[in-house]
mmCIF file of C-alpha atoms and ligand atoms in Angstrom:
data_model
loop_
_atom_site.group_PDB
_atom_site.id
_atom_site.type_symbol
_atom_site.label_atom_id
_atom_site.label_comp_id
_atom_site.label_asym_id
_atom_site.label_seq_id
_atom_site.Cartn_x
_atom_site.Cartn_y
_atom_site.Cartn_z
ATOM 1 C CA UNK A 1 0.000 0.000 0.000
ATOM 2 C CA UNK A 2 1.448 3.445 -0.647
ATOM 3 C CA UNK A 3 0.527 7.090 0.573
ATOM 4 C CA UNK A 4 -1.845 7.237 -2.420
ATOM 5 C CA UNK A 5 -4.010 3.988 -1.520
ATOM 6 C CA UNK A 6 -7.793 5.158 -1.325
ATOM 7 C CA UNK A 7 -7.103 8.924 -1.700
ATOM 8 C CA UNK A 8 -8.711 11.414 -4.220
ATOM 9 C CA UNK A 9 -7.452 13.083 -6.948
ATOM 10 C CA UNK A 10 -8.655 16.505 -7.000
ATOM 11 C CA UNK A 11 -6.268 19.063 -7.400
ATOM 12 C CA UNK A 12 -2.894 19.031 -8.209
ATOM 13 C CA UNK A 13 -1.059 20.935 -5.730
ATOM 14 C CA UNK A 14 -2.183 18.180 -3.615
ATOM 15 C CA UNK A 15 0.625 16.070 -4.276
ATOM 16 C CA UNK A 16 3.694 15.737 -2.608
ATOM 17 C CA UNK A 17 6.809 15.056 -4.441
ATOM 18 C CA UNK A 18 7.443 11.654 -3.770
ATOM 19 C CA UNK A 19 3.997 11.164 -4.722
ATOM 20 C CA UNK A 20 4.705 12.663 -8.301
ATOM 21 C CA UNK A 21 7.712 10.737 -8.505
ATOM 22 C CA UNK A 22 5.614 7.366 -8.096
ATOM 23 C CA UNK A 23 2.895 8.619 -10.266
ATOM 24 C CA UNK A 24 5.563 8.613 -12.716
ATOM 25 C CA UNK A 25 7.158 5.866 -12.409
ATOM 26 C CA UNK A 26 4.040 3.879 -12.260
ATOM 27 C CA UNK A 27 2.968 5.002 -15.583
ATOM 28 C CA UNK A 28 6.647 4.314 -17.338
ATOM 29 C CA UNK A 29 6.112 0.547 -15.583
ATOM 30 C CA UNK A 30 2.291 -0.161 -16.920
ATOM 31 C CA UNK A 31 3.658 2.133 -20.481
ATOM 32 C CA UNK A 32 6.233 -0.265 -20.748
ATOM 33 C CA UNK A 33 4.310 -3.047 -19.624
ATOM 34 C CA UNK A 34 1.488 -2.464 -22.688
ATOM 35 C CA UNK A 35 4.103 -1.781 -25.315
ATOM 36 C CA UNK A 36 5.340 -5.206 -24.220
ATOM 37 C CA UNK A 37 1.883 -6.882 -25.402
ATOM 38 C CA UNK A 38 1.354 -7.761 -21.862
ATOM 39 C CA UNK A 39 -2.023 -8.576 -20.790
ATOM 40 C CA UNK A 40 -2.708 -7.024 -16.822
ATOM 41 C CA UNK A 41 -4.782 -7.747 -14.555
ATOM 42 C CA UNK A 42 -3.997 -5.099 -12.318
ATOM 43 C CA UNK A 43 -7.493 -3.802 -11.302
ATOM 44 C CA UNK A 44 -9.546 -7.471 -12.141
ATOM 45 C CA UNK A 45 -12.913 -7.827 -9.895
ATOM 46 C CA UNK A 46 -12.666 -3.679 -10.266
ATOM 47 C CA UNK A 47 -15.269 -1.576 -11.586
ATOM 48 C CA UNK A 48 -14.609 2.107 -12.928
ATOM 49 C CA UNK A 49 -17.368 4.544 -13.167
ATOM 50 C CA UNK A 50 -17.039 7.532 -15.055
ATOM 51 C CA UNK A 51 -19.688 10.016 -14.987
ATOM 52 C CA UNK A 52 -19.279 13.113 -17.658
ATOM 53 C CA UNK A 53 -21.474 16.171 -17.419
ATOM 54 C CA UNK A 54 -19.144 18.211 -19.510
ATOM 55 C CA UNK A 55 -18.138 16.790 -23.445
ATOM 56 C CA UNK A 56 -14.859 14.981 -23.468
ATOM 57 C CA UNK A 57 -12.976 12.929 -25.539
ATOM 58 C CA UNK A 58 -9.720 12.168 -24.430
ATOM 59 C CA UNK A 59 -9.946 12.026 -21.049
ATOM 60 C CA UNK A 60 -12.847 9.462 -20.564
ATOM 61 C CA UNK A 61 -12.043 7.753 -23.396
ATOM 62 C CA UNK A 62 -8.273 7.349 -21.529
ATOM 63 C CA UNK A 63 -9.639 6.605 -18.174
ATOM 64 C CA UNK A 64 -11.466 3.975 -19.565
ATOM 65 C CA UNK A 65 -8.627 2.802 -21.981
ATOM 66 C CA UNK A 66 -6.517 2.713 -18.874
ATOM 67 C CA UNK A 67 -8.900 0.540 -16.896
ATOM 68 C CA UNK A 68 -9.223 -2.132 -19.430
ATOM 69 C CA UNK A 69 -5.574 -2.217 -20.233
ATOM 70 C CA UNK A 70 -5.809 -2.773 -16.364
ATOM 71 C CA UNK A 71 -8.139 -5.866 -16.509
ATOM 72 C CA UNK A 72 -10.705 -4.080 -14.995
ATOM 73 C CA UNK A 73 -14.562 -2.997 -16.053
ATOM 74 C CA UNK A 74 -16.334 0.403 -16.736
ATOM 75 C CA UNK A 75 -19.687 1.729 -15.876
ATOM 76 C CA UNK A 76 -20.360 5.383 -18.068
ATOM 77 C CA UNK A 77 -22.437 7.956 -18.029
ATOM 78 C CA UNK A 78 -21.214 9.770 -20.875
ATOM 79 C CA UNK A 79 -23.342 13.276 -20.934
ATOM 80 C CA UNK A 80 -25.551 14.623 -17.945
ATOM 81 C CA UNK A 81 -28.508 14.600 -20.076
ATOM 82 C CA UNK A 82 -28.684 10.300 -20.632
ATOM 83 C CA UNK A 83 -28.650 10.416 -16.536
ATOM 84 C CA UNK A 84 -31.245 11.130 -13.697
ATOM 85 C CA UNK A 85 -28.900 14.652 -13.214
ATOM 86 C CA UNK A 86 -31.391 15.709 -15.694
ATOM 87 C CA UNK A 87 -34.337 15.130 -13.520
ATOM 88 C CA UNK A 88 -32.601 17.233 -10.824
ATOM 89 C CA UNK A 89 -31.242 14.297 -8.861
ATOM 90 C CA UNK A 90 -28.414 15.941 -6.949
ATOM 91 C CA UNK A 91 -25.091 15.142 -6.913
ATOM 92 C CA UNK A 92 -24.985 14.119 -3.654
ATOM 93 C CA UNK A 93 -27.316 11.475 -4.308
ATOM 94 C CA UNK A 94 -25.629 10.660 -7.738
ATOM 95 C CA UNK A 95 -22.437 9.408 -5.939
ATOM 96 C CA UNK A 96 -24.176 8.222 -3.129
ATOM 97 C CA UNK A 97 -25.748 5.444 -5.901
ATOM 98 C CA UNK A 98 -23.280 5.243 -7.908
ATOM 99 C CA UNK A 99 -20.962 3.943 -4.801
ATOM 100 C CA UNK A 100 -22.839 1.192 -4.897
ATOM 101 C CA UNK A 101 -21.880 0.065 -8.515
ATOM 102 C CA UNK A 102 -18.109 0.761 -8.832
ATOM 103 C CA UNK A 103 -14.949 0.997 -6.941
ATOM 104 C CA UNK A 104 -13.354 4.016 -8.320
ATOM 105 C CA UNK A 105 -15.629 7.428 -9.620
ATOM 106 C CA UNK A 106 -14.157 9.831 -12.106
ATOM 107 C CA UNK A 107 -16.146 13.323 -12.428
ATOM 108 C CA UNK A 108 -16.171 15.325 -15.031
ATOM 109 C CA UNK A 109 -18.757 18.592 -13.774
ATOM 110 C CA UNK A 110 -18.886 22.164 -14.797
ATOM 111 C CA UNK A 111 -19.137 23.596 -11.591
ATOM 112 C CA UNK A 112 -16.012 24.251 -10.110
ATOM 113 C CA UNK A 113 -15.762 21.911 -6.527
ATOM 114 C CA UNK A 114 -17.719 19.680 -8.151
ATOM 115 C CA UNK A 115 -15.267 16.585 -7.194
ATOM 116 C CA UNK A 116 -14.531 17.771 -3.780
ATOM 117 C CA UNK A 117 -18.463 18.102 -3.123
ATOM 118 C CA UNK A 118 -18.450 14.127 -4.622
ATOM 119 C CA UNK A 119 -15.530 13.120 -2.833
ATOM 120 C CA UNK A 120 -17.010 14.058 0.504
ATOM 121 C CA UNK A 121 -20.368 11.869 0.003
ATOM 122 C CA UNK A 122 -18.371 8.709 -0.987
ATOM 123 C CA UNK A 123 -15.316 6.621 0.848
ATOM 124 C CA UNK A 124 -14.233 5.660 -2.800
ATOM 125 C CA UNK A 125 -11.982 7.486 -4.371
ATOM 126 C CA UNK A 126 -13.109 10.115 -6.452
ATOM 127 C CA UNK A 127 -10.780 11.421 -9.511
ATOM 128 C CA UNK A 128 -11.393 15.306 -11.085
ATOM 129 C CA UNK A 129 -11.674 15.089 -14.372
ATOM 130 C CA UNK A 130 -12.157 18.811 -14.721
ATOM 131 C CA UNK A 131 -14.584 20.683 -12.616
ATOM 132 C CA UNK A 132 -15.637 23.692 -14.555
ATOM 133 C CA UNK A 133 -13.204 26.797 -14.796
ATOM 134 C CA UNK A 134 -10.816 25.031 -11.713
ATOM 135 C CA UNK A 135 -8.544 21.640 -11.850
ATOM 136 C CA UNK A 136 -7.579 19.250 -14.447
ATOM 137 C CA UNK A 137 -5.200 17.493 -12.125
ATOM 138 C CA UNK A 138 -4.866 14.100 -13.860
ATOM 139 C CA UNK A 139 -4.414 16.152 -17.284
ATOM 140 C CA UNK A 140 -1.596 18.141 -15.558
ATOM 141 C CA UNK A 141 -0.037 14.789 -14.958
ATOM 142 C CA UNK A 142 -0.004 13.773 -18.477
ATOM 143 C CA UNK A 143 1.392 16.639 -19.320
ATOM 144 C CA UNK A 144 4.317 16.484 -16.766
ATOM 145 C CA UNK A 145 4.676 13.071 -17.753
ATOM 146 C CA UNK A 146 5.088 14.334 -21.304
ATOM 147 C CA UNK A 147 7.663 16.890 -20.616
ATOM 148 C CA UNK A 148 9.552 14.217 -18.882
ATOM 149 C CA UNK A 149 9.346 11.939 -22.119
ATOM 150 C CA UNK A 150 9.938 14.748 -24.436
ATOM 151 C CA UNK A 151 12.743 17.071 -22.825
ATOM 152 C CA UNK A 152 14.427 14.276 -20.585
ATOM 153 C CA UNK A 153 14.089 16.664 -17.686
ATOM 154 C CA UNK A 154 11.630 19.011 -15.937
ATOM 155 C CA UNK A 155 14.377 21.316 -13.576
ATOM 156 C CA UNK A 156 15.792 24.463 -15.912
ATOM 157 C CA UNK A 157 13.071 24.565 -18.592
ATOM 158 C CA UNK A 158 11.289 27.935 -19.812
ATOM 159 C CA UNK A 159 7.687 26.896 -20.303
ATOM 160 C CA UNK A 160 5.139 29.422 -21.912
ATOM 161 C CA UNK A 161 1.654 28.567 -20.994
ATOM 162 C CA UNK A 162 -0.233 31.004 -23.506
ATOM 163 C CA UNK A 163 -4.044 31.305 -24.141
ATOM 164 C CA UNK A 164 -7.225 31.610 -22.083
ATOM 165 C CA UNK A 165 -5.098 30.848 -18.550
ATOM 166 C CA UNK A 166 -8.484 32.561 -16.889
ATOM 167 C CA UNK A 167 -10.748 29.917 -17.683
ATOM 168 C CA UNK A 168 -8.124 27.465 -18.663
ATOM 169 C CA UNK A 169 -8.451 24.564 -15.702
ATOM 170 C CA UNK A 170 -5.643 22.491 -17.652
ATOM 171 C CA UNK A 171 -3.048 25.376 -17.017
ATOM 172 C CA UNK A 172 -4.142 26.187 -13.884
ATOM 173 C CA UNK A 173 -3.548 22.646 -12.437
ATOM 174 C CA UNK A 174 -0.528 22.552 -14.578
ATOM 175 C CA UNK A 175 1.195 25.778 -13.130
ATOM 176 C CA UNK A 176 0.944 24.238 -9.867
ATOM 177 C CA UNK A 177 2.573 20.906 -10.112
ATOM 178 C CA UNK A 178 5.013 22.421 -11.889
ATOM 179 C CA UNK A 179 5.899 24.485 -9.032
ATOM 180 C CA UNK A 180 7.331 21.400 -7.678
ATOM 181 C CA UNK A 181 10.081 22.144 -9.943
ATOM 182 C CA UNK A 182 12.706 24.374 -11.008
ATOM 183 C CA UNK A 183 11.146 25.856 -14.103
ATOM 184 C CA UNK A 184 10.655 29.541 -14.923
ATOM 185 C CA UNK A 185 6.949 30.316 -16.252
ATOM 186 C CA UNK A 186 5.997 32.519 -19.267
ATOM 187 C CA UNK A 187 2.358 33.340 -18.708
ATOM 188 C CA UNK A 188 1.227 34.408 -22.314
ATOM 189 C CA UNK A 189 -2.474 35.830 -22.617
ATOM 190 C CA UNK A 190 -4.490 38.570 -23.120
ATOM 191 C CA UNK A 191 -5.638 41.005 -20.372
ATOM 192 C CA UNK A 192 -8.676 39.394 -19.832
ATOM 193 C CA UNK A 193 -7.803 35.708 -19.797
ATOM 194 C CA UNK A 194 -4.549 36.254 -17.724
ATOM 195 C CA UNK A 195 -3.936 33.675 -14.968
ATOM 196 C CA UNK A 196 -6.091 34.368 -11.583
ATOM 197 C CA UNK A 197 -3.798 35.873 -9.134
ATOM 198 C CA UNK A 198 -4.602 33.332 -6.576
ATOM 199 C CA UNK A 199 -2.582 30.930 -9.108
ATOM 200 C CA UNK A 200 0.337 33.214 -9.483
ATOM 201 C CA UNK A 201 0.855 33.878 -6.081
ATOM 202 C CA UNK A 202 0.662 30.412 -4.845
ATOM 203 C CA UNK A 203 3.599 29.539 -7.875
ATOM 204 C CA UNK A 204 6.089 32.818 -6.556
ATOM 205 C CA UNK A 205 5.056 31.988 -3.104
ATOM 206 C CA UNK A 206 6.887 28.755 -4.414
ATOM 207 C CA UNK A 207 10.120 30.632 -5.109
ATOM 208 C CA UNK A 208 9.071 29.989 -9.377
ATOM 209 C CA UNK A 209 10.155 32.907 -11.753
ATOM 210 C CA UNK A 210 7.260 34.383 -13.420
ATOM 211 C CA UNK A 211 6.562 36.859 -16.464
ATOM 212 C CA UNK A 212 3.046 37.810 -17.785
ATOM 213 C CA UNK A 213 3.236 39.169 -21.064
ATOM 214 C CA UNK A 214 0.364 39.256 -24.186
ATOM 215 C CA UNK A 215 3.841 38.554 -26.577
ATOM 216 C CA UNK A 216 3.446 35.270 -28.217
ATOM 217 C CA UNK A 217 6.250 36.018 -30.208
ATOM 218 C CA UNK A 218 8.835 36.515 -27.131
ATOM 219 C CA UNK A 219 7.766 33.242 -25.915
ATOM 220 C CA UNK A 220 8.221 31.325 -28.600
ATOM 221 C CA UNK A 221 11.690 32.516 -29.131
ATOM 222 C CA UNK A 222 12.565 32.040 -25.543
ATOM 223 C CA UNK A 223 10.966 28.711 -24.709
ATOM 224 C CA UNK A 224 11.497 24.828 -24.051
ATOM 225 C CA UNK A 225 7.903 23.952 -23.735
ATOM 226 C CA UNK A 226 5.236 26.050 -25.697
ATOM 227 C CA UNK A 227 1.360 24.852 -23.967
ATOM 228 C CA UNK A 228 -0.978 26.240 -25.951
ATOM 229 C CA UNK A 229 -4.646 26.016 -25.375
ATOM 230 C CA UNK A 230 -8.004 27.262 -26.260
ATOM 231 C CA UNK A 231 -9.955 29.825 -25.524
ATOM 232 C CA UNK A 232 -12.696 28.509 -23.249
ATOM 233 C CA UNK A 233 -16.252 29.463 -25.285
ATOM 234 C CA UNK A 234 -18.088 27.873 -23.118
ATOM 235 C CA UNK A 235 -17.321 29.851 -19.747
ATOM 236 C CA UNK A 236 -17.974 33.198 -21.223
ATOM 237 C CA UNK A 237 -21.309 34.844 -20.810
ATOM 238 C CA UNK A 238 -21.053 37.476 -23.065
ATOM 239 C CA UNK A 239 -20.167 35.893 -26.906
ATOM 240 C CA UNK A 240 -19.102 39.211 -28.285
ATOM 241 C CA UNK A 241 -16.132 38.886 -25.653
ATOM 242 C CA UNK A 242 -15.208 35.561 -27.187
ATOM 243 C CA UNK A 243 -15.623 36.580 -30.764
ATOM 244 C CA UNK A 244 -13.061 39.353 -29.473
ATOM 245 C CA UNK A 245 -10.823 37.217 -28.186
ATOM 246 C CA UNK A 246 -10.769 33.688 -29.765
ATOM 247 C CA UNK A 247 -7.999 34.176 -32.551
ATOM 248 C CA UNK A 248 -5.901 36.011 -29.625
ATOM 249 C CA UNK A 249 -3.197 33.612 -30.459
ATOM 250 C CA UNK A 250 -2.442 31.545 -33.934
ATOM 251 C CA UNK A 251 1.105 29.055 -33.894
ATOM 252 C CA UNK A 252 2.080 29.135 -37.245
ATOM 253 C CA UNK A 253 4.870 27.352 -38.772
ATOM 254 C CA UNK A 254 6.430 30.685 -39.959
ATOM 255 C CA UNK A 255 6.681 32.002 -36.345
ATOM 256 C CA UNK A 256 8.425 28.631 -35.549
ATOM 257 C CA UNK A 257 11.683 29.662 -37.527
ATOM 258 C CA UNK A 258 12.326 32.143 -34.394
ATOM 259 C CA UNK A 259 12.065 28.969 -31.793
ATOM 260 C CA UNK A 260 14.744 26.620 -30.074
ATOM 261 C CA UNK A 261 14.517 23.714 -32.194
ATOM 262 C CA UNK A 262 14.072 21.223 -28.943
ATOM 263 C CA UNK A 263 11.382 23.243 -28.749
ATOM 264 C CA UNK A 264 8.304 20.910 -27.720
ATOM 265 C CA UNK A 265 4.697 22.220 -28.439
ATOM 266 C CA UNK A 266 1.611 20.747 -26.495
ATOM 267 C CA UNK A 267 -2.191 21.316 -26.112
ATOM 268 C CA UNK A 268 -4.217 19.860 -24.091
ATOM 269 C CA UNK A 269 -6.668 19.566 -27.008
ATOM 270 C CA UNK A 270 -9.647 19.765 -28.500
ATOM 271 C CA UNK A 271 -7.734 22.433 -30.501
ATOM 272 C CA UNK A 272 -9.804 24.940 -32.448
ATOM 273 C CA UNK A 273 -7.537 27.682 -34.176
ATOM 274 C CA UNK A 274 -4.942 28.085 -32.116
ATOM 275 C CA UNK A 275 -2.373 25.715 -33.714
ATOM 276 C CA UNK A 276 -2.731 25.611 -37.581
ATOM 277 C CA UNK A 277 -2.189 22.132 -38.735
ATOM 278 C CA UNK A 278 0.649 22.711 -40.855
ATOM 279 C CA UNK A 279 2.662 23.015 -37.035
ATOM 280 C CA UNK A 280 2.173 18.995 -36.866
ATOM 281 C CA UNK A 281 4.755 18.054 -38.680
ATOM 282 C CA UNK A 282 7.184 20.236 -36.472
ATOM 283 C CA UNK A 283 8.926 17.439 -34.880
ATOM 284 C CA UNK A 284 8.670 18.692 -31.397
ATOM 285 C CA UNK A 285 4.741 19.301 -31.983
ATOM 286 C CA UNK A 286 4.377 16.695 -28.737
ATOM 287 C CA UNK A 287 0.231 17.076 -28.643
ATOM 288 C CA UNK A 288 -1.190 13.544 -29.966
ATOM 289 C CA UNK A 289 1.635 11.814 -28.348
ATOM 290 C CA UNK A 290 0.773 14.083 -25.276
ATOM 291 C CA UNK A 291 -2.915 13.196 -25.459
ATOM 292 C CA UNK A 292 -1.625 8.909 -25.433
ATOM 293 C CA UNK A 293 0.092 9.342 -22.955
ATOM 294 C CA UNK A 294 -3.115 9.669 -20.684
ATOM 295 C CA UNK A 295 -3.816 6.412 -20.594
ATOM 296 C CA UNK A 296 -0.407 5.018 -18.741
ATOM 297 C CA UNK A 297 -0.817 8.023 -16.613
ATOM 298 C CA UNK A 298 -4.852 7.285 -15.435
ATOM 299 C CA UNK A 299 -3.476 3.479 -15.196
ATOM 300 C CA UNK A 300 -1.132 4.358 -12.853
ATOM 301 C CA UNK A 301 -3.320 6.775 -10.754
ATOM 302 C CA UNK A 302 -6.208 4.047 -10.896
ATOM 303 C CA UNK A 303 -3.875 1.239 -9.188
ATOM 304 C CA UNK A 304 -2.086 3.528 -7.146
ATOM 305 C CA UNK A 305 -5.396 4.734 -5.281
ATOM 306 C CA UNK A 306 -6.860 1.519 -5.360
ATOM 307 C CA UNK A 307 -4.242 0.147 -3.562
ATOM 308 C CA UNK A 308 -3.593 -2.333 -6.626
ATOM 309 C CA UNK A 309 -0.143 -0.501 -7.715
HETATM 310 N N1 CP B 401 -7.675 17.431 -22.560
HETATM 311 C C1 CP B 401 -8.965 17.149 -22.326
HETATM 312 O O1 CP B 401 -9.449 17.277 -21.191
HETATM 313 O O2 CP B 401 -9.657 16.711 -23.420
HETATM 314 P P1 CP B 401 -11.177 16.255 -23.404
HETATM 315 O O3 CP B 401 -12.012 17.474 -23.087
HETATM 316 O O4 CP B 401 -11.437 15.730 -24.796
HETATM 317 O O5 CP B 401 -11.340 15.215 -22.345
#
C-alpha cells in the first residue's frame, strides 16, 4: 500500500513530491508493460465509473482505456442529459448510488468543486476530471509526464503557458505541479484571460520565476515547452467577448523559424484555431503523443489509489 491507496485526486497541488515521482514511475512501468503486449490484470474484480457532465474525448475515453488495459470494467455515463442529473437528482445522491456500482468514480462537472463536493459523500476514491473553470489534475499529470518523455528533464526549462489561462483549468492545475520544480513560467495571454492571481501567487510563493506578457512572439523565441490552449467558449457569458478574443493567439509554422529547435509544443486539445495544422509536422509538436500518454498516466493513478499498484 502506498501514501496514495484510497485517496482522491482533485487538485494538483495536492501532491507531494514523492507522490509525483511514483505517479511517474508507475505510468513508465504499466507504459512499458502495454508496449510489451502484456495482458494485466492489475485492477480485475474492479469496476470504474465515469460520470461526464461536460463533453470529453480524451480524457474518458483514456480513463477507460486505462482501466481495461488494467483488466478491470467500466460503468459510463457519458453526458448529464442520458442520466437522472437531468431530472434534478443531486449530486450528492448521484455518488451516493453510484458507490454502490463501482470501486473508483471519475467526475467530469462544470461547476467548479464539483469533485470535492463528490468526494465528501463517498469513501471511494473520487478522480477530477475537470470541474468547470478550476482543476484538471490528472491532465496536468499527463502533461508532466510528457515533458519528462519529451525534454528528458523538468528542472531548468522555460515553459510558456499562452491562451485563455483565466478559464483554462488544464493550465491552472498545470502551473501548480510544476511548481514542484525548477522551471521559470511565461504566462502568455491577453488582459482578460490572464492567470487568476490566486494561481500566481501560490507559484512565486513557491520561489518559481514568473513573467506575464500578451507577446506570443517573445515566448516562442525564448521557450522549451510552448502549452498552448483554447480559448474557453463555453465559460464566457457574453459571446461578443469571445468573438473578441478567440484568434488572440495563432502558432504558425512561420513564427516557428524564431524557436529553439528542442522546442516541444503541447495542447491539451480539443484544438480549435490556435495551432494551424501545418505546425504537426514540427517534430517537437508533442500534442497527440501528449494526449496517449493519458492512458499510462490514469493506469497508474487508478492502481495507485486503489491500492492495486
Ligand atoms: N484534454 C482534455 O481534457 O480533453 P477532453 O475534453 O477531450 O477530455
Amino acid at each position: 500500500m502506498t501514501k496514495l491507496s484510497s485517496k482522491d485526486v482533485l487538485r494538483s497541488d495536492q501532491f507531494s513530491k514523492a507522490e509525483i515521482d511514483l505517479i511517474m514511475e508507475t505510468a513508465r512501468t504499466y507504459e512499458a508493460a502495454v508496449d510489451a503486449g502484456e495482458v494485466l490484470d492489475v485492477m480485475k474484480g474492479k469496476v470504474l465509473s465515469t460520470l461526464f457532465y461536460e463533453p470529453s474525448t480524451r480524457t474518458r475515453l483514456s480513463f477507460e482505456t486505462a482501466m481495461l488495459r488494467l483488466g478491470g470494467d467500466v460503468i459510463t455515463v457519458a453526458e448529464a442529459k442520458s442520466s437522472s442529473a437531468a431530472k434534478g437528482e443531486s449530486l450528492h445522491d448521484t455518488i451516493k448510488t453510484v458507490e454502490g456500482y463501482a470501486d473508483v468514480i471519475v467526475l467530469r462537472h462544470p461547476q467548479i468543486g464539483a469533485a470535492k463536493e463528490a468526494a465528501e459523500a463517498t469513501d471511494q476514491p473520487v478522480l477530477n476530471a475537470g470541474d468547470g473553470a478550476g482543476q484538471h489534475p490528472t491532465q496536468s499529470l499527463l502533461d508532466l509526464y510528457t515533458i519528462l518523455k519529451e525534454q528528458k528533464k523538468v528542472d531548468g526549462l522555460t515553459i510558456a503557458l499562452a491562451g485563455d489561462l483565466r478559464n483554462g483549468r488544464t493550465v491552472h492545475s498545470l502551473a501548480l505541479l510544476l511548481a514542484n520544480y525548477d522551471v521559470r513560467f511565461l504566462f502568455v495571454a491577453p488582459d482578460a484571460l490572464r492567470m487568476p492571481t490566486e494561481i500566481v501567487e501560490q507559484v512565486k510563493a513557491a520561489g518559481i520565476d514568473v513573467q506575464e506578457t500578451e507577446n506570443l512572439s517573445q515566448a516562442i523565441c525564448e521557450a522549451d515547452v510552448l502549452y498552448m490552449t483554447r480559448i474557453q467558449r463555453e465559460r464566457f457569458e457574453d459571446p461578443a467577448e469571445y468573438e473578441r478574443l478567440k484568434d488572440a493567439f495563432i502558432l504558425r509554422n512561420d513564427a516557428l523559424a524564431s524557436a529553439k529547435p528542442s522546442l516541444t509544443i503541447m495542447h491539451p486539445l480539443p484544438r480549435v484555431n490556435e495551432i494551424d495544422p501545418d505546425v504537426d509536422a514540427f517534430a517537437g509538436a508533442a500534442y497527440f503523443r501528449q494526449s496517449a500518454n493519458g492512458v499510462p498516466i490514469r493506469m497508474a493513478l487508478l492502481a495507485l489509489v486503489s491500492g492495486r499498484a
